[in-house]
């Protein structure tokens, strides 16, 4: 688990990308799913064995369409504002 999470962390900090994760089934590793999404700047969802995945997948796809900003700074002059 830690090797995967560390890889996500490394690649997401190299470039402009996010990782969204989906845990499918009751046996999905909650730690892995949550931590990869957290380190990857994305969202996560869990789909149980008897749950319809459509709603959660659509929500994750919708979330992934929103741009994200890194290293943002705003400077202004008090005299001009």
GROMACS .gro file of C-alpha atoms in nm:
model
   81
    1UNK     CA    1   0.000   0.000   0.000
    2UNK     CA    2   0.269   0.252   0.094
    3UNK     CA    3   0.457   0.196  -0.233
    4UNK     CA    4   0.145   0.276  -0.434
    5UNK     CA    5   0.058   0.581  -0.224
    6UNK     CA    6   0.416   0.711  -0.246
    7UNK     CA    7   0.409   0.669  -0.625
    8UNK     CA    8   0.084   0.867  -0.650
    9UNK     CA    9   0.234   1.138  -0.430
   10UNK     CA   10   0.550   1.156  -0.642
   11UNK     CA   11   0.378   1.172  -0.982
   12UNK     CA   12   0.110   1.419  -0.877
   13UNK     CA   13   0.369   1.665  -0.751
   14UNK     CA   14   0.570   1.641  -1.075
   15UNK     CA   15   0.294   1.764  -1.299
   16UNK     CA   16  -0.056   1.891  -1.323
   17UNK     CA   17  -0.257   1.577  -1.258
   18UNK     CA   18  -0.498   1.441  -1.002
   19UNK     CA   19  -0.588   1.090  -0.895
   20UNK     CA   20  -0.948   0.997  -0.822
   21UNK     CA   21  -1.010   0.652  -0.676
   22UNK     CA   22  -1.300   0.408  -0.657
   23UNK     CA   23  -1.314   0.118  -0.415
   24UNK     CA   24  -1.538  -0.152  -0.558
   25UNK     CA   25  -1.672  -0.428  -0.337
   26UNK     CA   26  -1.679  -0.479   0.037
   27UNK     CA   27  -1.317  -0.597   0.035
   28UNK     CA   28  -1.166  -0.282  -0.116
   29UNK     CA   29  -0.883  -0.134   0.090
   30UNK     CA   30  -1.027   0.179   0.244
   31UNK     CA   31  -0.684   0.307   0.346
   32UNK     CA   32  -0.545   0.267  -0.005
   33UNK     CA   33  -0.844   0.429  -0.175
   34UNK     CA   34  -0.860   0.725   0.061
   35UNK     CA   35  -0.487   0.788   0.081
   36UNK     CA   36  -0.431   0.772  -0.297
   37UNK     CA   37  -0.710   1.024  -0.355
   38UNK     CA   38  -0.581   1.248  -0.076
   39UNK     CA   39  -0.220   1.243  -0.200
   40UNK     CA   40  -0.338   1.276  -0.559
   41UNK     CA   41  -0.552   1.582  -0.487
   42UNK     CA   42  -0.864   1.400  -0.603
   43UNK     CA   43  -1.181   1.247  -0.467
   44UNK     CA   44  -1.267   0.894  -0.367
   45UNK     CA   45  -1.580   0.681  -0.358
   46UNK     CA   46  -1.671   0.337  -0.232
   47UNK     CA   47  -1.920   0.112  -0.405
   48UNK     CA   48  -2.044  -0.183  -0.203
   49UNK     CA   49  -2.121  -0.525  -0.351
   50UNK     CA   50  -2.494  -0.453  -0.379
   51UNK     CA   51  -2.485  -0.087  -0.475
   52UNK     CA   52  -2.548   0.063  -0.820
   53UNK     CA   53  -2.220   0.234  -0.917
   54UNK     CA   54  -2.367   0.477  -1.174
   55UNK     CA   55  -2.437   0.769  -0.939
   56UNK     CA   56  -2.096   0.764  -0.769
   57UNK     CA   57  -1.907   0.724  -1.097
   58UNK     CA   58  -2.097   1.013  -1.254
   59UNK     CA   59  -2.018   1.228  -0.950
   60UNK     CA   60  -1.646   1.144  -0.970
   61UNK     CA   61  -1.643   1.221  -1.343
   62UNK     CA   62  -1.815   1.552  -1.275
   63UNK     CA   63  -1.564   1.636  -1.001
   64UNK     CA   64  -1.274   1.551  -1.230
   65UNK     CA   65  -1.387   1.807  -1.486
   66UNK     CA   66  -1.325   2.097  -1.249
   67UNK     CA   67  -0.981   2.253  -1.296
   68UNK     CA   68  -0.743   2.281  -1.006
   69UNK     CA   69  -0.487   2.548  -0.930
   70UNK     CA   70  -0.140   2.505  -0.784
   71UNK     CA   71   0.126   2.758  -0.691
   72UNK     CA   72  -0.118   3.047  -0.718
   73UNK     CA   73  -0.036   3.392  -0.590
   74UNK     CA   74  -0.219   3.721  -0.614
   75UNK     CA   75  -0.045   4.057  -0.582
   76UNK     CA   76  -0.209   4.395  -0.585
   77UNK     CA   77  -0.134   4.755  -0.506
   78UNK     CA   78  -0.339   4.911  -0.229
   79UNK     CA   79  -0.338   5.240  -0.415
   80UNK     CA   80  -0.499   5.093  -0.725
   81UNK     CA   81  -0.766   4.882  -0.558
   0.00000   0.00000   0.00000
